[in-house]
XYZ file of C-alpha atoms in Angstrom:
753
model
C 98.481 122.127 105.670
C 98.534 119.251 103.198
C 98.622 115.607 104.293
C 98.845 112.249 102.541
C 98.873 108.981 104.456
C 99.436 106.073 102.014
C 97.686 103.390 104.069
C 95.054 105.697 105.522
C 93.614 105.157 108.975
C 93.420 101.416 108.546
C 89.616 101.293 108.425
C 89.066 97.948 106.693
C 85.847 98.914 104.939
C 86.270 102.573 104.023
C 89.074 104.367 102.239
C 90.165 107.654 103.751
C 90.297 110.767 101.625
C 94.036 111.200 102.148
C 95.184 107.673 101.340
C 96.431 105.663 98.365
C 93.797 103.213 97.172
C 94.537 100.422 96.808
C 97.491 100.730 99.166
C 99.290 98.192 96.996
C 98.900 99.359 93.381
C 98.021 96.671 90.845
C 99.224 97.037 87.271
C 96.601 98.291 84.841
C 93.991 98.839 87.529
C 92.627 102.147 88.848
C 94.761 103.868 91.463
C 93.431 106.745 93.530
C 95.712 109.206 95.344
C 94.337 111.668 97.841
C 95.223 114.349 100.374
C 93.542 116.321 103.096
C 94.269 120.023 103.398
C 93.456 122.995 105.533
C 90.543 125.113 104.393
C 92.675 127.865 102.833
C 94.011 125.597 100.058
C 92.244 126.200 96.754
C 94.155 123.796 94.471
C 96.349 120.678 94.750
C 98.543 118.900 92.195
C 100.473 115.642 92.271
C 103.896 115.191 90.681
C 104.384 111.618 89.410
C 107.570 109.819 88.353
C 107.636 106.234 87.065
C 111.022 104.469 87.140
C 112.830 107.787 87.155
C 111.167 109.136 83.994
C 110.231 112.747 83.602
C 107.613 113.990 85.998
C 103.940 114.266 85.097
C 101.898 116.831 86.985
C 98.178 116.198 87.452
C 95.530 118.292 89.204
C 93.441 116.833 92.032
C 89.705 117.344 92.318
C 88.005 118.488 95.493
C 85.984 115.755 97.218
C 84.028 115.443 100.467
C 86.148 114.355 103.370
C 85.693 110.730 104.420
C 83.710 109.812 107.506
C 85.498 106.451 107.758
C 82.381 104.588 106.769
C 80.563 104.930 110.069
C 76.986 106.138 109.894
C 75.659 108.262 112.725
C 73.106 106.176 114.592
C 72.343 107.661 118.000
C 73.549 106.340 121.313
C 76.868 106.830 123.042
C 78.912 106.898 119.821
C 76.821 109.433 117.957
C 78.756 112.552 118.867
C 82.083 110.873 118.173
C 80.841 109.651 114.797
C 79.523 113.080 113.915
C 82.929 114.632 114.514
C 84.465 112.326 111.914
C 81.819 113.148 109.321
C 82.592 116.821 108.751
C 83.294 117.478 105.074
C 86.201 119.817 104.266
C 89.574 119.857 102.582
C 89.568 116.608 100.578
C 91.339 116.229 97.203
C 91.812 113.163 94.990
C 92.967 112.063 91.549
C 92.427 108.708 89.844
C 94.845 107.207 87.309
C 95.820 103.836 85.908
C 98.643 102.034 87.701
C 101.766 101.536 85.515
C 103.183 98.104 84.582
C 104.156 95.516 87.195
C 107.513 96.072 88.820
C 107.445 99.811 88.167
C 108.571 102.111 90.928
C 106.086 104.919 91.358
C 107.236 108.090 93.146
C 104.910 110.982 93.849
C 104.411 114.060 95.957
C 101.662 116.646 96.338
C 101.820 120.426 96.182
C 99.276 123.034 97.220
C 98.197 125.847 94.940
C 99.319 128.482 97.423
C 102.685 129.177 98.981
C 101.235 128.704 102.430
C 100.203 125.121 101.652
C 103.646 123.872 100.678
C 104.200 120.318 99.513
C 104.521 116.834 100.930
C 107.591 114.623 100.993
C 108.127 112.108 98.195
C 106.261 108.792 98.535
C 107.362 105.605 96.800
C 105.668 102.299 96.041
C 106.217 99.365 93.705
C 103.447 98.179 91.393
C 102.410 94.534 91.621
C 100.551 92.086 89.395
C 98.922 88.715 89.857
C 100.876 85.722 88.524
C 100.610 81.965 88.745
C 102.592 80.496 91.629
C 104.340 77.239 92.345
C 102.593 74.821 94.693
C 105.280 75.542 97.297
C 103.883 79.056 97.824
C 101.070 77.524 99.889
C 101.996 75.091 102.669
C 99.066 72.686 103.016
C 98.659 70.303 105.935
C 95.953 67.687 105.518
C 94.423 65.873 102.579
C 90.676 66.356 103.071
C 90.503 68.091 99.667
C 93.025 69.409 97.171
C 93.629 72.921 95.912
C 91.915 73.352 92.556
C 94.685 73.069 89.912
C 95.670 76.328 88.283
C 94.119 78.567 90.943
C 97.172 79.319 93.095
C 98.334 82.872 92.395
C 100.336 85.582 94.139
C 100.304 89.364 93.920
C 103.987 90.083 93.284
C 105.768 93.418 92.777
C 109.044 91.776 91.755
C 110.490 91.999 95.264
C 107.663 91.179 97.658
C 104.539 89.049 97.562
C 101.596 90.946 99.034
C 98.671 88.555 98.624
C 98.040 84.917 97.812
C 94.843 83.329 96.529
C 93.645 79.858 95.630
C 90.453 77.822 95.359
C 89.153 74.720 97.106
C 86.385 72.562 95.622
C 82.801 72.670 96.837
C 80.609 69.695 96.033
C 76.861 69.865 95.413
C 74.943 69.805 98.683
C 77.837 71.024 100.802
C 77.219 73.858 103.252
C 79.909 76.179 104.596
C 79.635 77.466 108.146
C 81.799 79.022 110.856
C 84.155 81.980 110.214
C 83.866 83.149 113.832
C 80.873 85.056 115.153
C 78.626 85.840 112.183
C 75.282 87.601 112.355
C 73.829 87.234 108.880
C 73.610 83.503 108.192
C 74.597 80.048 109.354
C 75.363 78.739 105.864
C 77.549 81.170 103.918
C 77.614 79.329 100.607
C 76.858 81.746 97.787
C 78.267 84.763 99.625
C 81.504 86.613 100.300
C 82.976 87.648 103.641
C 86.294 88.495 105.240
C 88.110 87.955 108.526
C 89.220 91.151 110.243
C 88.371 92.396 113.743
C 86.069 95.388 113.471
C 83.759 97.369 115.732
C 80.508 97.510 113.818
C 78.255 99.516 116.104
C 74.853 97.854 115.589
C 73.360 96.241 112.464
C 76.195 93.724 112.183
C 73.957 91.345 110.253
C 73.130 93.947 107.616
C 76.767 95.017 107.190
C 78.199 91.475 107.449
C 80.979 92.680 109.760
C 82.025 91.203 113.064
C 83.953 91.821 116.253
C 85.059 88.191 116.390
C 86.126 86.686 113.061
C 88.138 83.530 112.535
C 89.614 82.256 109.246
C 88.162 78.826 110.073
C 85.183 77.024 108.557
C 83.234 73.784 108.433
C 82.197 72.198 105.148
C 79.225 69.965 105.932
C 76.951 67.713 103.915
C 79.466 65.789 101.838
C 82.500 63.864 103.034
C 82.906 66.351 105.887
C 85.915 68.613 106.263
C 87.080 71.980 107.482
C 89.809 74.539 106.981
C 91.941 76.989 108.921
C 93.960 79.664 107.169
C 96.908 79.936 109.540
C 97.385 83.665 109.632
C 96.460 86.651 111.748
C 96.399 88.889 108.680
C 93.199 89.718 106.855
C 91.620 86.959 104.764
C 88.800 87.150 102.192
C 86.474 84.289 101.257
C 84.331 83.892 98.143
C 82.169 80.939 99.129
C 80.781 79.918 95.778
C 79.399 83.338 94.897
C 81.331 83.914 91.678
C 81.961 80.256 90.846
C 79.416 78.013 92.518
C 81.669 74.987 93.014
C 84.684 76.848 94.384
C 85.662 78.335 97.709
C 88.165 81.045 96.766
C 90.471 82.242 99.534
C 92.621 85.362 99.320
C 94.956 86.429 102.112
C 97.302 89.255 102.890
C 100.872 87.981 103.097
C 104.346 89.455 103.232
C 107.059 87.328 101.715
C 110.027 87.661 99.444
C 109.283 86.935 95.803
C 111.683 84.043 96.119
C 110.269 82.528 99.319
C 108.957 78.988 99.010
C 105.926 79.374 101.311
C 103.933 82.565 101.811
C 100.910 81.092 103.616
C 99.920 77.983 105.573
C 96.598 76.151 105.316
C 95.270 73.384 107.568
C 92.657 70.999 106.184
C 90.777 68.863 108.699
C 88.785 65.752 107.753
C 85.741 64.447 109.560
C 82.405 65.492 110.974
C 81.965 68.954 112.520
C 83.001 67.818 115.995
C 86.187 66.210 114.668
C 86.983 69.330 112.636
C 86.430 71.621 115.624
C 88.473 69.359 117.883
C 91.416 69.506 115.477
C 91.151 73.304 115.231
C 91.037 73.780 119.016
C 93.920 71.362 119.544
C 95.964 73.657 117.329
C 94.773 77.071 118.500
C 93.754 76.677 122.152
C 90.968 74.910 124.000
C 88.327 76.587 126.171
C 88.457 76.463 129.967
C 85.910 75.360 132.537
C 84.463 78.395 134.327
C 82.591 78.417 137.653
C 78.939 77.427 137.791
C 77.920 80.962 138.796
C 78.589 82.253 135.280
C 75.412 80.408 134.241
C 73.208 82.511 136.513
C 71.617 85.777 135.414
C 73.972 88.681 134.592
C 72.536 92.179 135.081
C 73.852 95.615 134.157
C 72.969 99.076 132.963
C 75.237 101.888 131.862
C 73.408 104.263 134.181
C 74.082 102.211 137.300
C 76.929 104.597 137.991
C 76.802 104.940 141.774
C 77.034 102.503 144.645
C 73.520 103.475 145.713
C 72.104 102.666 142.289
C 73.868 99.300 142.037
C 72.658 98.356 145.511
C 69.144 99.552 144.654
C 68.980 97.470 141.505
C 70.270 94.366 143.266
C 67.721 94.904 146.043
C 64.973 95.136 143.408
C 65.990 91.727 142.089
C 65.525 90.364 145.620
C 62.257 92.248 146.101
C 60.846 90.765 142.906
C 62.351 87.344 143.693
C 64.356 87.275 140.446
C 67.646 85.515 141.207
C 70.739 87.326 139.946
C 74.238 85.879 140.149
C 76.359 88.544 138.415
C 76.367 92.316 138.176
C 78.523 94.158 135.653
C 79.336 97.708 136.726
C 80.299 99.698 133.659
C 80.295 103.325 134.822
C 82.351 102.803 137.973
C 85.659 104.473 137.214
C 86.787 108.023 136.707
C 86.587 107.206 132.953
C 90.201 108.332 132.679
C 92.356 105.702 134.335
C 89.847 102.818 134.385
C 91.541 101.790 137.627
C 90.105 104.217 140.199
C 86.552 104.542 141.493
C 85.044 107.878 140.591
C 85.278 110.487 143.375
C 88.014 108.581 145.226
C 90.694 110.755 146.804
C 94.346 109.828 146.567
C 97.874 111.080 146.169
C 99.036 110.803 142.587
C 101.623 108.091 142.083
C 103.908 109.786 139.591
C 105.679 106.601 138.488
C 102.376 105.095 137.361
C 102.925 102.036 139.531
C 100.177 99.918 141.065
C 98.222 101.321 143.982
C 96.538 99.564 146.879
C 93.151 100.027 148.460
C 94.723 101.857 151.392
C 95.918 104.554 148.981
C 92.333 105.734 148.486
C 89.720 107.390 150.615
C 86.101 107.350 149.538
C 83.981 110.341 150.525
C 80.688 109.473 152.166
C 78.901 111.769 149.718
C 80.796 110.430 146.686
C 79.567 108.065 144.011
C 81.224 105.027 145.632
C 81.520 105.607 149.405
C 82.561 102.012 150.199
C 83.434 99.842 147.186
C 84.723 96.928 149.263
C 81.715 97.040 151.549
C 79.451 96.998 148.498
C 81.242 93.993 147.010
C 81.199 92.147 150.339
C 77.458 92.724 150.658
C 76.812 91.551 147.114
C 78.911 88.441 147.749
C 76.793 87.753 150.830
C 73.798 87.727 148.491
C 75.642 85.315 146.129
C 76.202 88.022 143.501
C 79.573 88.244 141.731
C 80.890 91.625 140.659
C 82.531 92.452 137.324
C 84.068 95.797 136.352
C 84.138 97.311 132.881
C 87.465 97.903 131.189
C 88.767 99.551 128.035
C 92.364 99.025 126.803
C 93.194 102.690 126.362
C 94.783 105.642 128.137
C 92.495 108.580 127.406
C 94.163 111.781 126.270
C 90.994 113.723 125.450
C 90.088 115.782 127.350
C 93.585 116.507 128.604
C 94.207 114.001 131.415
C 94.812 115.066 134.978
C 95.681 113.303 138.220
C 96.626 109.651 138.052
C 95.495 109.378 134.437
C 98.104 111.938 133.404
C 100.803 110.201 135.469
C 99.864 106.852 133.952
C 100.153 108.249 130.430
C 103.588 109.708 131.167
C 104.705 106.450 132.768
C 103.402 104.343 129.880
C 105.514 106.368 127.463
C 108.542 106.276 129.725
C 108.234 102.520 130.291
C 107.738 101.857 126.586
C 104.567 99.805 126.944
C 102.400 101.379 124.240
C 101.789 100.421 120.635
C 103.548 102.742 118.196
C 103.031 103.785 114.594
C 105.371 104.678 111.768
C 105.575 108.441 111.291
C 105.960 109.989 107.809
C 109.669 110.600 108.454
C 110.241 106.913 109.241
C 110.471 107.316 113.020
C 108.163 105.628 115.510
C 105.705 107.590 117.603
C 102.998 106.459 120.040
C 99.863 105.185 118.321
C 96.818 107.372 118.932
C 93.512 105.559 118.611
C 92.001 106.243 115.182
C 88.539 104.922 115.931
C 85.503 107.050 116.739
C 85.322 105.829 120.355
C 87.879 107.470 122.698
C 89.806 108.969 119.762
C 93.508 109.802 120.119
C 93.973 107.630 123.230
C 97.200 105.741 123.849
C 96.963 101.959 123.606
C 99.012 99.560 125.750
C 100.549 96.642 123.892
C 98.777 93.815 125.686
C 100.304 91.302 123.269
C 103.578 91.870 125.143
C 103.837 90.133 128.541
C 105.839 92.926 130.167
C 103.471 95.620 128.963
C 100.421 93.529 129.870
C 101.768 92.967 133.379
C 102.419 96.703 133.760
C 98.794 97.332 132.785
C 97.072 94.612 134.813
C 99.106 95.099 137.994
C 97.428 98.489 138.325
C 94.155 96.567 138.676
C 95.385 93.955 141.157
C 94.011 95.784 144.201
C 90.547 95.599 142.647
C 90.744 91.807 142.618
C 92.722 91.063 145.760
C 91.383 93.772 148.075
C 88.070 95.051 146.745
C 87.078 91.498 145.792
C 86.164 91.910 142.131
C 85.341 88.574 140.465
C 85.840 89.366 136.792
C 86.218 92.021 134.135
C 84.147 93.058 131.139
C 86.994 93.386 128.646
C 85.268 95.696 126.213
C 86.654 97.537 123.194
C 89.294 95.203 121.815
C 88.928 96.643 118.306
C 90.890 99.891 118.582
C 94.071 98.843 116.768
C 93.707 100.225 113.236
C 96.307 100.235 110.491
C 99.133 98.165 109.057
C 101.565 100.928 110.034
C 101.217 100.079 113.728
C 104.323 98.612 115.361
C 104.063 96.299 118.364
C 106.777 95.797 120.939
C 107.963 92.541 119.345
C 108.357 94.362 116.019
C 105.161 92.975 114.484
C 103.290 95.308 112.177
C 99.632 96.100 112.526
C 98.538 93.854 109.686
C 99.976 90.921 111.667
C 99.143 91.869 115.253
C 95.921 93.904 115.209
C 93.707 90.806 115.043
C 95.749 89.193 117.805
C 95.223 92.103 120.177
C 91.752 91.204 121.547
C 92.891 87.634 122.222
C 95.873 88.900 124.212
C 93.658 91.444 125.974
C 91.335 88.806 127.453
C 94.277 86.523 128.221
C 96.083 89.256 130.183
C 93.106 89.881 132.448
C 92.594 86.146 132.842
C 96.181 85.801 134.067
C 95.601 88.582 136.599
C 92.519 86.856 137.983
C 94.212 83.462 138.163
C 97.280 84.907 139.862
C 94.924 86.152 142.589
C 93.380 82.703 143.003
C 90.238 83.419 140.981
C 88.738 81.930 137.860
C 89.708 83.717 134.607
C 86.238 85.179 134.017
C 86.485 87.836 131.351
C 83.534 89.020 129.273
C 84.644 90.199 125.832
C 83.025 91.109 122.534
C 86.112 91.111 120.277
C 88.335 88.184 119.424
C 90.011 86.081 116.783
C 91.616 82.674 116.404
C 92.611 81.578 119.912
C 89.728 83.349 121.680
C 87.920 80.151 122.782
C 90.649 79.662 125.391
C 89.889 82.937 127.152
C 86.721 83.548 129.133
C 83.216 84.438 127.989
C 81.849 86.584 125.136
C 78.788 88.583 124.218
C 77.471 89.567 120.829
C 78.169 93.296 121.013
C 76.051 96.397 120.563
C 72.560 96.053 119.098
C 69.181 97.731 118.982
C 66.051 96.334 120.606
C 64.463 94.897 117.469
C 63.282 91.511 116.296
C 65.791 91.651 113.470
C 68.658 92.137 115.912
C 67.267 89.266 118.002
C 67.583 86.944 115.005
C 71.035 88.269 114.127
C 72.222 87.643 117.668
C 71.061 84.034 117.676
C 72.986 83.418 114.465
C 76.013 85.040 116.100
C 75.825 82.660 119.036
C 75.543 79.585 116.861
C 78.387 80.563 114.562
C 80.616 81.485 117.506
C 79.864 78.115 119.085
C 80.762 76.317 115.875
C 84.225 77.893 116.190
C 84.776 76.824 119.792
C 83.317 79.658 121.884
C 81.634 77.934 124.829
C 80.506 80.742 127.159
C 78.507 83.109 124.944
C 75.593 85.469 125.483
C 73.969 88.621 124.168
C 72.258 91.748 125.466
C 68.782 90.317 125.964
C 66.376 92.062 123.557
C 69.100 94.553 122.639
C 70.750 97.284 124.717
C 70.364 100.389 122.552
C 67.686 102.682 121.267
C 64.041 102.639 122.356
C 63.217 99.939 124.871
C 61.773 96.668 123.537
C 58.052 96.132 123.814
C 56.892 93.569 126.329
C 56.517 90.786 123.772
C 60.027 91.146 122.363
C 61.493 91.440 125.856
C 59.834 88.309 127.214
C 60.453 86.261 124.049
C 64.119 87.248 124.146
C 64.361 86.488 127.860
C 62.817 83.068 127.216
C 65.343 82.292 124.489
C 68.213 83.407 126.708
C 67.300 80.813 129.306
C 68.759 78.391 126.775
C 71.999 80.120 125.775
C 75.216 79.731 127.772
C 75.315 83.280 129.234
C 72.033 84.952 130.220
C 72.507 88.704 130.588
C 70.692 91.961 130.047
C 72.241 95.402 129.614
C 71.265 98.942 128.601
C 73.110 101.807 126.963
C 73.868 105.174 128.547
C 70.973 107.586 128.031
C 72.318 110.687 129.847
C 69.968 109.910 132.763
C 67.027 111.174 130.786
C 63.581 110.116 131.922
C 61.822 107.840 131.391
C 64.589 105.312 132.016
C 65.784 103.014 129.252
C 66.983 100.327 131.677
C 66.255 96.792 130.501
C 65.299 95.601 133.988
C 62.033 93.627 134.130
C 60.434 96.244 136.405
C 61.354 99.111 134.105
C 60.026 97.284 131.044
C 56.832 96.540 132.972
C 56.455 100.177 134.001
C 57.333 101.629 130.601
C 55.023 99.287 128.678
C 52.250 99.228 131.292
C 52.396 95.428 131.236
C 52.841 94.144 134.779
C 52.802 90.526 133.594
C 56.419 91.002 132.484
C 57.712 90.626 136.033
C 56.145 87.240 136.911
C 56.986 85.930 133.464
C 60.643 86.880 133.846
C 60.662 85.554 137.402
C 59.521 82.136 136.188
C 62.081 82.147 133.378
C 64.993 83.057 135.633
C 63.919 80.422 138.148
C 63.931 77.912 135.301
C 67.407 79.078 134.424
C 68.520 78.501 138.018
C 67.224 74.935 137.872
C 69.156 74.438 134.632
C 72.523 75.543 136.058
C 73.753 72.010 136.924
C 72.818 70.820 133.431
C 74.553 73.818 131.855
C 77.694 73.310 133.915
C 77.842 69.664 132.857
C 77.302 70.618 129.207
C 80.072 73.216 129.392
C 82.473 70.726 130.958
C 81.695 68.279 128.169
C 82.276 70.976 125.561
C 85.674 71.698 127.062
C 86.708 68.049 127.233
C 85.254 66.798 123.961
C 84.926 69.836 121.625
C 81.179 69.168 121.255
C 79.833 72.729 121.482
C 77.525 73.507 124.378
C 75.106 75.553 122.230
C 75.443 74.127 118.757
C 73.805 74.182 115.351
C 71.847 71.056 114.500
C 74.378 70.087 111.840
C 76.821 69.023 114.551
C 74.532 66.166 115.590
C 73.019 65.595 112.136
C 75.666 66.462 109.519
C 74.004 64.451 106.748
C 70.462 65.727 107.340
C 69.833 68.381 104.684
C 66.677 69.545 106.467
C 68.579 71.095 109.380
C 69.798 73.875 107.072
C 66.199 74.970 106.492
C 65.918 75.614 110.236
C 69.140 77.442 111.075
C 67.823 79.156 114.213
C 67.348 75.994 116.218
C 70.056 74.480 118.345
C 71.062 71.743 120.707
C 71.953 72.840 124.226
C 74.057 70.149 125.792
C 73.327 66.534 124.947
C 69.590 66.466 125.464
C 67.796 69.759 124.753
C 66.629 71.012 121.369
C 65.681 74.714 121.421
C 63.674 76.639 118.802
C 63.025 80.201 120.032
C 60.133 82.304 118.813
C 61.690 85.035 116.664
C 58.693 86.848 115.152
C 56.113 89.132 116.757
C 52.529 87.989 117.135
C 53.263 84.274 116.811
C 50.641 81.892 118.182
C 52.174 78.753 116.703
C 55.781 77.974 115.817
C 57.203 75.349 113.436
C 59.990 73.180 114.832
C 62.057 70.655 112.941
C 62.714 67.515 114.964
C 65.678 65.527 113.649
C 65.582 61.753 113.767
C 65.080 60.167 117.154
C 62.528 60.173 119.943
C 61.639 63.475 121.599
C 59.454 64.825 124.380
C 57.990 68.325 124.267
C 58.994 69.963 127.531
C 55.822 72.000 128.094
C 53.260 69.285 127.356
C 55.145 66.065 128.012
C 54.040 64.817 124.590
C 56.234 62.115 123.050
C 57.088 62.631 119.391
C 59.159 60.946 116.720
C 61.660 62.967 114.735
C 62.414 63.423 111.078
C 59.621 65.974 110.595
C 58.337 69.454 111.318
C 55.881 69.818 114.192
C 53.832 72.843 115.177
C 54.043 74.103 118.742
C 51.549 76.282 120.593
C 53.426 79.433 121.633
C 50.463 81.619 122.480
C 52.025 82.182 125.896
C 54.757 84.695 125.189
C 57.100 83.170 127.794
C 56.905 79.880 125.919
C 59.979 78.732 124.047
C 59.730 75.440 122.185
C 62.069 72.981 123.881
C 62.278 69.270 123.155
C 64.102 66.681 125.233
C 65.669 63.477 124.052
C 63.248 60.820 125.253
C 65.894 58.907 127.177
C 66.702 62.044 129.211
C 63.128 63.138 129.934
C 62.724 61.488 133.323
C 65.869 63.206 134.592
C 65.037 66.608 133.082
C 61.277 66.732 133.670
C 61.681 68.032 137.259
C 63.917 70.791 135.882
C 61.902 71.872 132.852
C 58.357 71.125 133.986
C 58.504 70.207 137.666
C 54.734 69.817 137.974
C 54.572 67.157 135.245
C 54.638 63.404 135.487
C 56.775 61.307 133.093
C 55.647 61.682 129.499
C 52.711 60.113 127.747
C 52.859 59.105 124.092
C 50.915 61.598 121.969
C 52.564 60.862 118.647
């Protein structure tokens, strides 16, 4: 066996052994060609022809097989990652790409008769050239493209990329770009916009589930930008040239086309910029007040008895909970049927009803509807975990097998271009649920086919929402969607369509469109709630997650949360857990979660009682109880702040630069935020802290814990020796209204400035 796949798997950050790199050759630059072979091949050559000239035959060198750039790091993905890391059968050669416009044809041959050879592959070589102004359609006059910087990568027939520069003035800060974990101000760095599942350590890798090619430029005249594309975009934000923001984007246009890319430039302060962006791409929706209560989940709550036990423990410990997410509920094959349910297979893959199932008394879920009804009686909403895949490993049986056959027969799956030019069903290339089929949820017919199978869960079982996990499985530009779009165009759109499809299902059943997603792109603010994705229980991940929330908010995400104190790896110590819980009182979505641990003991659940037991610190429970009660008192304020964010584009949880765009000091305190109109929050993000510095912008403030009145424009030091303390300051004019909420035992403030 010998295989070459020119564009590889589509992993955006790691070339595959068997691909062409770069996929689009650039004249005079290095070009690497590779194959993967079976283990019995002991030599490989490549036969090259340039513009029909005589062939040149070059030998390939053996290399280690690619692991697609994913390091093995424990947890539920470890075994899948390990399978991709096996080294065997890789061969590559590096050469210099020929002149621009050349047609390069090549094929590979094995050194043994059994290996054979590949088909011929062909590509044109491109080069960068200066472009006319018409190549970039610019709307808005906030700034002008730097003269002489507009260029295109042209192969003589097609334009593959376009780049240009915008000016950056001294003192300007650049923020946004979707959910970003590493910084609030990205000036002096480089990043890109492509949806990617970075399992943990997102801040270190500078990769994100939820990018947007949108940014704020703050500190000067005030402006923002939106690169109007769903293709991948790269940004050099003053790293190579300090006074330039260089933007490079994938495009696909004829060499003679007048416009290959569109750019929107918005003028004004951050709120005006965000308002203009949301008016163009989709505004957020008001969600019910109950989304602001505590969300609880654990991957090992995989039976009705365990879910009911955990909810009862919340009541026993008097810790109010409003939402439970049940992840391990389904057969893990169809994602539509409760595990252990009995039913007759519906061969056409059509939707089933509750009456089609019986639930054994000794099964994992003996009475799903009864469970949901009981939880509703306790004012707890129920959300079920979803994944947008049809699993084919291990070989599906029962309804899962019928669904897979029906999906192919109905033509509702994403396809990929085969080497012979035909289309075949796309098989998931990622390390999570590899080789699964993927429904095309960007297509309304296919999305309806998919979501109708879940209607009985909403209308009959009573489910209130869905955790729309795993929207990052579409890899590769060779994917073909049902509307004919290629993967480079539609892959980033997929997670937006995914959440939207489930939202439509919920609304059609008379319910609010409450989805809980981790992946997204431009347009995601209009669809449900989000969380920051998979992370370890470390202080570093705590800080990364707060940056993620603030950057997501700056791009229009209203309902955002994170896995309190991390969901993976060893449990957090009591200090980290309580500090993180205290901070989460003041983010839009307050939720804890824990990763699957194969039911090994001791438990890794992130429940307050398990943390107390594991750490031997019983004070955790009363501390969390007080914090969640505070959160309950805040719900009306949070609901009002969310409604204002929806109507006015002022983010609910927002970086200080939104309210103080000309105050340079706010950038020295990036991990503080405003929550609604009146609360300034500065969480404690380091272990062992007894005091914590807080920057108070201009104005009059009241410290929530002490009632002390303070003037702004300075840094103050707050006593945080109590680990459930989070520095919160209230605008003085709002203190009388908020004092009963934040510090109900206190009288109106006294002046201690």
